[in-house]
Tab-separated table of C-alpha atoms in Angstrom:
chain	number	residue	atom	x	y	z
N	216	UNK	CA	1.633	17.506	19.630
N	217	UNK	CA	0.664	14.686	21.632
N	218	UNK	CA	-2.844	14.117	23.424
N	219	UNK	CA	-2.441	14.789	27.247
N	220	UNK	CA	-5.081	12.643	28.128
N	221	UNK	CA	-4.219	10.060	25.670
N	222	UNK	CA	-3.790	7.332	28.223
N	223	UNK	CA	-6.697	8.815	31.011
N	224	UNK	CA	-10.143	9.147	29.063
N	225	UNK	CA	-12.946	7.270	29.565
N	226	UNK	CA	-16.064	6.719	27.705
N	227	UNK	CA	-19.149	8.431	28.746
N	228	UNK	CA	-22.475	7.359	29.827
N	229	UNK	CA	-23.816	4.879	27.062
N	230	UNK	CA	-27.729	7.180	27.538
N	231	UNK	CA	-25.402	10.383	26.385
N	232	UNK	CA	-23.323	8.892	24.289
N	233	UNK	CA	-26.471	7.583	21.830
N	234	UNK	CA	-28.409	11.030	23.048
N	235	UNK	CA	-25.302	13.157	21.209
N	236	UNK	CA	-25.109	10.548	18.571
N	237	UNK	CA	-28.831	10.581	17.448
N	238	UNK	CA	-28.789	14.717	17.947
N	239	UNK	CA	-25.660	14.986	15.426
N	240	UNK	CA	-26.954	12.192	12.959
N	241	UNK	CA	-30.657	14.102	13.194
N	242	UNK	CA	-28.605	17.606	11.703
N	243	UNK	CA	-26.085	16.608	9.485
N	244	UNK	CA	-29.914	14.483	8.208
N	245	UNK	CA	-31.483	17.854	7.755
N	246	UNK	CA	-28.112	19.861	6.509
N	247	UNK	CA	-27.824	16.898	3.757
N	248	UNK	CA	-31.394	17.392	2.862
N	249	UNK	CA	-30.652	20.712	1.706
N	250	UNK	CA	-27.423	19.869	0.251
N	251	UNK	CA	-28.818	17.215	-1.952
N	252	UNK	CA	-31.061	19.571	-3.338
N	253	UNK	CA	-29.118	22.564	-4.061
N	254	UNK	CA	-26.583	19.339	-6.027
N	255	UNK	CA	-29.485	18.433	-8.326
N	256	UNK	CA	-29.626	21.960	-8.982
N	257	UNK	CA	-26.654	21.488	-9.656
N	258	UNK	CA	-25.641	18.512	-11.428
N	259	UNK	CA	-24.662	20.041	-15.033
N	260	UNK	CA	-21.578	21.192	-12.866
N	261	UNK	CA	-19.413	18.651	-11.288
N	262	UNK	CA	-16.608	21.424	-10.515
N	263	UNK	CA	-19.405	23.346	-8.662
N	264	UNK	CA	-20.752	20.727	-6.605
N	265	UNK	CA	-17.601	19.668	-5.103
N	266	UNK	CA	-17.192	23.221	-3.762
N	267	UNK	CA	-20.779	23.339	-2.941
N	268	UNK	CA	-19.933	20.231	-0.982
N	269	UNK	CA	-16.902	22.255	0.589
N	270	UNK	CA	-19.436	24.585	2.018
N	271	UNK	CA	-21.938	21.810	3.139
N	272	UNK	CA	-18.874	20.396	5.357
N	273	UNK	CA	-17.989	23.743	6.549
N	274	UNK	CA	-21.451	23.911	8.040
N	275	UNK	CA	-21.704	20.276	8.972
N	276	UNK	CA	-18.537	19.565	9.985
N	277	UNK	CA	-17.873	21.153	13.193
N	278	UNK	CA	-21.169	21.424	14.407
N	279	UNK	CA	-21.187	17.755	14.699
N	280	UNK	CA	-17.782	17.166	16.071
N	281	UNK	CA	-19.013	19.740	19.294
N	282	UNK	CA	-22.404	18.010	19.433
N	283	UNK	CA	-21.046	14.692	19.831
N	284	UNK	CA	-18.511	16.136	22.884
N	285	UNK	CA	-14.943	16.758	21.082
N	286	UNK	CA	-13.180	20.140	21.276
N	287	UNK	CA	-11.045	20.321	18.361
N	288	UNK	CA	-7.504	22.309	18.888
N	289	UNK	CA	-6.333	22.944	15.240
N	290	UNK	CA	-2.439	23.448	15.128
N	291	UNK	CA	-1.425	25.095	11.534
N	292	UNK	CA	-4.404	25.206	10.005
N	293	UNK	CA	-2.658	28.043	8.148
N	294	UNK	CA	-1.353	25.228	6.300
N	295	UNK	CA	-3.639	23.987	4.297
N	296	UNK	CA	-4.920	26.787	2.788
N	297	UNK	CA	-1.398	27.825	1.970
N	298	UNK	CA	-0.599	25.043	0.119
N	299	UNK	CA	-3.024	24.239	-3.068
N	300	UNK	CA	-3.508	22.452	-5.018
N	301	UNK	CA	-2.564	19.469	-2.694
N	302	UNK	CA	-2.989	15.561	-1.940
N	303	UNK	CA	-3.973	16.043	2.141
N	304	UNK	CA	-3.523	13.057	4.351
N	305	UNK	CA	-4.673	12.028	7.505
N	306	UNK	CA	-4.313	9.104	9.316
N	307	UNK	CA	-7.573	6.880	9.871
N	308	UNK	CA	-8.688	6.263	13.500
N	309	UNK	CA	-12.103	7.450	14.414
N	310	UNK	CA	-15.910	7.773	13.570
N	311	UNK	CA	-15.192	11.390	13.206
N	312	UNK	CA	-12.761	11.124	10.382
N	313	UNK	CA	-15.148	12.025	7.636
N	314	UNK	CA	-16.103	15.116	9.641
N	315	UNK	CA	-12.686	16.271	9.873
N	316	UNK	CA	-12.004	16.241	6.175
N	317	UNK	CA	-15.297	18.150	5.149
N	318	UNK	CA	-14.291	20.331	7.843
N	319	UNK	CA	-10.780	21.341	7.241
N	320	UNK	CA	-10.691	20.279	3.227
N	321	UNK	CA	-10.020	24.138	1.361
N	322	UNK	CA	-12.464	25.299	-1.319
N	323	UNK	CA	-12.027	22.948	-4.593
N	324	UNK	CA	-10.640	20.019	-2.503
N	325	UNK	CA	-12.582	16.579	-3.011
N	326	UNK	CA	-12.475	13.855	-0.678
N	327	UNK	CA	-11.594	9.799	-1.856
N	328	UNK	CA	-13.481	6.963	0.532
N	329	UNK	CA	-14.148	4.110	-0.475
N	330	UNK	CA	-17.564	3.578	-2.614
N	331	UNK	CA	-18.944	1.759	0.868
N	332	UNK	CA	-19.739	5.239	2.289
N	333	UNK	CA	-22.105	6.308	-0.179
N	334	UNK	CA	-24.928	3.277	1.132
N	335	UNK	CA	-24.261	5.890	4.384
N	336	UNK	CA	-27.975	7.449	5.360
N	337	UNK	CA	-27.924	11.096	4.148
N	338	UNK	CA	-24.239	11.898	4.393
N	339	UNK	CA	-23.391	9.208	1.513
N	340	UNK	CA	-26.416	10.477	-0.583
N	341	UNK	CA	-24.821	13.397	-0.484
N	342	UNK	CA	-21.406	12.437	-0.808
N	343	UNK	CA	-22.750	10.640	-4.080
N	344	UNK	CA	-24.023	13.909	-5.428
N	345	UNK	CA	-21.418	16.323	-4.570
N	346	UNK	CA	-19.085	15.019	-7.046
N	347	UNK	CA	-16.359	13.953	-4.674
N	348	UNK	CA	-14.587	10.276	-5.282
N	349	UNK	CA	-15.302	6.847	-4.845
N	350	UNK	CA	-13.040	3.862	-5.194
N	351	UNK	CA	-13.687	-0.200	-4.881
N	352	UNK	CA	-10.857	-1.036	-3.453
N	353	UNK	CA	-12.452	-4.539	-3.709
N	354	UNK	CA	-11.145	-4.601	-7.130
N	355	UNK	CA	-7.493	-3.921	-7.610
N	356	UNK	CA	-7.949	-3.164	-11.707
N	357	UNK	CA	-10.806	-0.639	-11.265
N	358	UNK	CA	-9.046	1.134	-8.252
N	359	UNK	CA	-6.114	2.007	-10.368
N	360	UNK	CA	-8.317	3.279	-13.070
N	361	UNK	CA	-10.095	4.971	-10.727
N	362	UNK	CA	-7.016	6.151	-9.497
N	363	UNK	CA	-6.041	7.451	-13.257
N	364	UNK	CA	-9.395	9.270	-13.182
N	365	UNK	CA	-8.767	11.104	-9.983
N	366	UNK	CA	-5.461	12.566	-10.895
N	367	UNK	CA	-6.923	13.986	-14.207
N	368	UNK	CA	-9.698	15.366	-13.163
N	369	UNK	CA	-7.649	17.195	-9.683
N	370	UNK	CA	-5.254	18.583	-13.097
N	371	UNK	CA	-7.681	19.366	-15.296
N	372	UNK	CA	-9.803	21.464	-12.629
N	373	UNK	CA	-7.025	22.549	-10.665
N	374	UNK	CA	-8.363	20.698	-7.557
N	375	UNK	CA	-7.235	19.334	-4.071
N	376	UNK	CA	-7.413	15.667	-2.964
N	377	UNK	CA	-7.676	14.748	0.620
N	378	UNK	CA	-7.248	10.990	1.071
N	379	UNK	CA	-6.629	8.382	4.117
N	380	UNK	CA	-4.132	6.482	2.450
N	381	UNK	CA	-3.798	3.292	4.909
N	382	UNK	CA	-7.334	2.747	3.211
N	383	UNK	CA	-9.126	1.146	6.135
N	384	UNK	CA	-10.114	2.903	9.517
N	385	UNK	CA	-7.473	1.534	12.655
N	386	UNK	CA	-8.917	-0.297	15.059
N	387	UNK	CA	-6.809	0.591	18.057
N	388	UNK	CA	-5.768	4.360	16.420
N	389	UNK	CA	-2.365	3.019	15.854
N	390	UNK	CA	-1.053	4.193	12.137
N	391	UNK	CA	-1.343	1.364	9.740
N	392	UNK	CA	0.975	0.700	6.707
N	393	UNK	CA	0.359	3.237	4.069
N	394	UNK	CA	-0.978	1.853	0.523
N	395	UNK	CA	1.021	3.137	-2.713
N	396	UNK	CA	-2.439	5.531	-4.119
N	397	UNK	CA	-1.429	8.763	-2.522
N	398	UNK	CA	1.841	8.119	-3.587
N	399	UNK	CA	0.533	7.448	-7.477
N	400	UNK	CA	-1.287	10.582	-7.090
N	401	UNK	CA	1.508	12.739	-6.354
N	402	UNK	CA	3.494	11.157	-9.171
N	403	UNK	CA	0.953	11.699	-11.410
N	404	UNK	CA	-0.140	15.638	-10.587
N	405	UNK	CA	3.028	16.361	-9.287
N	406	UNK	CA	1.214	18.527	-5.902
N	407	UNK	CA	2.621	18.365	-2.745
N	408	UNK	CA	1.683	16.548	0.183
N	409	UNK	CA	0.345	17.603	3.317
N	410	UNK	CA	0.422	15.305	6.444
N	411	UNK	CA	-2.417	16.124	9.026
N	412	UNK	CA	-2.015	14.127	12.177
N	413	UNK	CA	-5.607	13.167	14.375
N	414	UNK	CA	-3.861	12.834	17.695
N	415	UNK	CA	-6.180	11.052	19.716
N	416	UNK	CA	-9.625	10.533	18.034
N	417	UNK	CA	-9.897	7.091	18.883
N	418	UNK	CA	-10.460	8.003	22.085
N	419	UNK	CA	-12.915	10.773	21.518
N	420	UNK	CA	-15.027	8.144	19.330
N	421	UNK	CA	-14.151	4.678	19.010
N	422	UNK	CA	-14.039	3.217	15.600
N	423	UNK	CA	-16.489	0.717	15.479
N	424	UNK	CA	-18.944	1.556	18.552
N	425	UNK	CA	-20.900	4.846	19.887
N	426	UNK	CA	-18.701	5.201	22.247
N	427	UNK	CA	-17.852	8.758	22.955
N	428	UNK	CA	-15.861	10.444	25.074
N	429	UNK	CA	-15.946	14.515	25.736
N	430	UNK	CA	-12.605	16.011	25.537
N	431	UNK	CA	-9.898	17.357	23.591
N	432	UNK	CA	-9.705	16.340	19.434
N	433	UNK	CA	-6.171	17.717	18.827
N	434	UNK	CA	-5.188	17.812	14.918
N	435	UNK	CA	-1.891	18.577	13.651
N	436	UNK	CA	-0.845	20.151	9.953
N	437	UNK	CA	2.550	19.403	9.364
N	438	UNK	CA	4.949	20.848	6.336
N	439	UNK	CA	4.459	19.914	2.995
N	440	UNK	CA	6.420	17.403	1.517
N	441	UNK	CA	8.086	18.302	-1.622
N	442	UNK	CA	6.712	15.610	-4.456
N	443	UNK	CA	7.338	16.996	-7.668
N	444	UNK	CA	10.823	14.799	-8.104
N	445	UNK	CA	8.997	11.908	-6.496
N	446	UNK	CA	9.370	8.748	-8.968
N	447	UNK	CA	7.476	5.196	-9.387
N	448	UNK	CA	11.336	3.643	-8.891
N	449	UNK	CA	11.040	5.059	-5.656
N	450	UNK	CA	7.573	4.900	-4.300
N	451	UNK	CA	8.797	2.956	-1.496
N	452	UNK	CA	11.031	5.210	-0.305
N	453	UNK	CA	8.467	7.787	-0.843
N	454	UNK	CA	6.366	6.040	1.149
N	455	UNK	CA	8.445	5.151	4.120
N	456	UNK	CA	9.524	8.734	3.930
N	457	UNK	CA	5.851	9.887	5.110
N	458	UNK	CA	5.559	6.530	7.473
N	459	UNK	CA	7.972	8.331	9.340
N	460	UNK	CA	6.836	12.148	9.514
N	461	UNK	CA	3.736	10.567	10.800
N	462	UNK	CA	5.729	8.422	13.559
N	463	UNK	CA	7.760	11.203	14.299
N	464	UNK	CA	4.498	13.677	15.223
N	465	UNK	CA	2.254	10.741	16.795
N	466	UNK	CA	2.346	9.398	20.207
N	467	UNK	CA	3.700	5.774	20.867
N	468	UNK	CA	0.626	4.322	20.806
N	469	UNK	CA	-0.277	5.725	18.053
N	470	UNK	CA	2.872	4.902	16.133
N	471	UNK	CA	3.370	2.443	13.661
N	472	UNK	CA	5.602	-0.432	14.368
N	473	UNK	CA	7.274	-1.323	11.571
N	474	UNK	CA	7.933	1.181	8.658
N	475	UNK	CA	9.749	-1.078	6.286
């Protein structure tokens, strides 16, 4: 399900763009107030603030995406809520990326970003609280054990993961190679995968700059993928095995250009 107008936008007015910016950042501020609150409350309960946190983005999350000027078109949203416990994926292209996930993640799914967002204003503050997951992936040895942690807990509490697994934002929304967690992940709880596709985000918001542009967000959910005889002899296979269910639902610009 390809973007339209994936090769006609243009950015808006710079005055708007930082007008819809500052209104967005000003009430996901005052929503995370609240949040972080209610998660001191809370903090005896780590199971309970991550689904507290699933309610926060349920509030936050789509108000912010319309203020800033996307329309979001959901295709099989059905999907996800189908199919849990499960590692979600979505490829990594745009400042609204973290509003997606709190968004669309079910009840008793927890995010993974990297520990950088938590230094974020407001939304990290409460992304520290809420019991979701940090990584450094500046450190290899802790990111595995980190890694280790995740998939125990997920088991233990019978939760959902969502996770961007090329581990850095694209700079031109094209997909980047995939790194091996996810794929560690699904060894290791044995849940099935499901592949949600951001069509054309970088062009709603541009990864790096306020840049918006009104329009169409169009976000995919694609069938699960099967894990549960998934191996670490052939996590490369594995891996090129999504590579190519994302190439095969992206546009070419979008795609990436070598899977191997």
């Amino acid at each position: 399900m390809a973007s339209k107008d994936q090769n006609s936008f243009q950015y808006g007015n710079p005055m708007v763009s930082h007008i819809r910016f500052a209104i967005g950042f000003s009430y996901m501020s005052f929503i995370s107030c609240i949040y972080i609150v209610l998660a001191v409350l809370c903090l005896p309960s780590r199971v309970l603030r991550i689904k507290l946190g699933n309610i926060y983005g349920t509030v936050v999350g789509p108000v912010v995406i319309w203020i800033v000027g996307s329309r979001a078109n959901i295709q099989n949203r059905k999907i996800i809520t189908a199919n849990k416990p499960a590692i979600y994926l979505s490829n990594h292209t745009t400042g609204l990326d973290p509003l997606i996930a709190i968004w669309l993640c079910p009840m008793g799914g927890c995010g993974v970003a990297k520990k950088e967002i938590a230094r974020v204003p407001f939304f990290g503050w409460a992304y520290r609280l809420s019991g979701h997951l940090l990584i450094d992936r500046s450190n290899q040895e802790r990111a595995i054990a980190s890694m280790k942690a995740i998939a125990e807990l997920v088991r233990k509490h019978n939760l959902s993961i969502w996770i961007w697994p090329e581990g850095t934002r694209s700079k031109d929304g094209r997909l980047l190679p995939l790194k091996k967690g996810f794929a560690h992940l699904a060894i290791q709880t044995g849940f099935p995968i499901v592949p949600i596709v951001v069509h054309n985000g970088h062009h709603r918001w541009h990864s790096h700059h306020i840049k918006l542009s009104s329009g169409p967000l169009n976000i995919e959910v694609l069938p699960p993928i099967d894990t549960s005889k998934w191996t670490i002899d052939n996590i490369s296979s594995h891996i090129t095995e999504v590579h190519n269910i994302y190439n095969a639902a992206l546009a070419p610009e979008q795609r990436l250009l070598n899977t191997q």
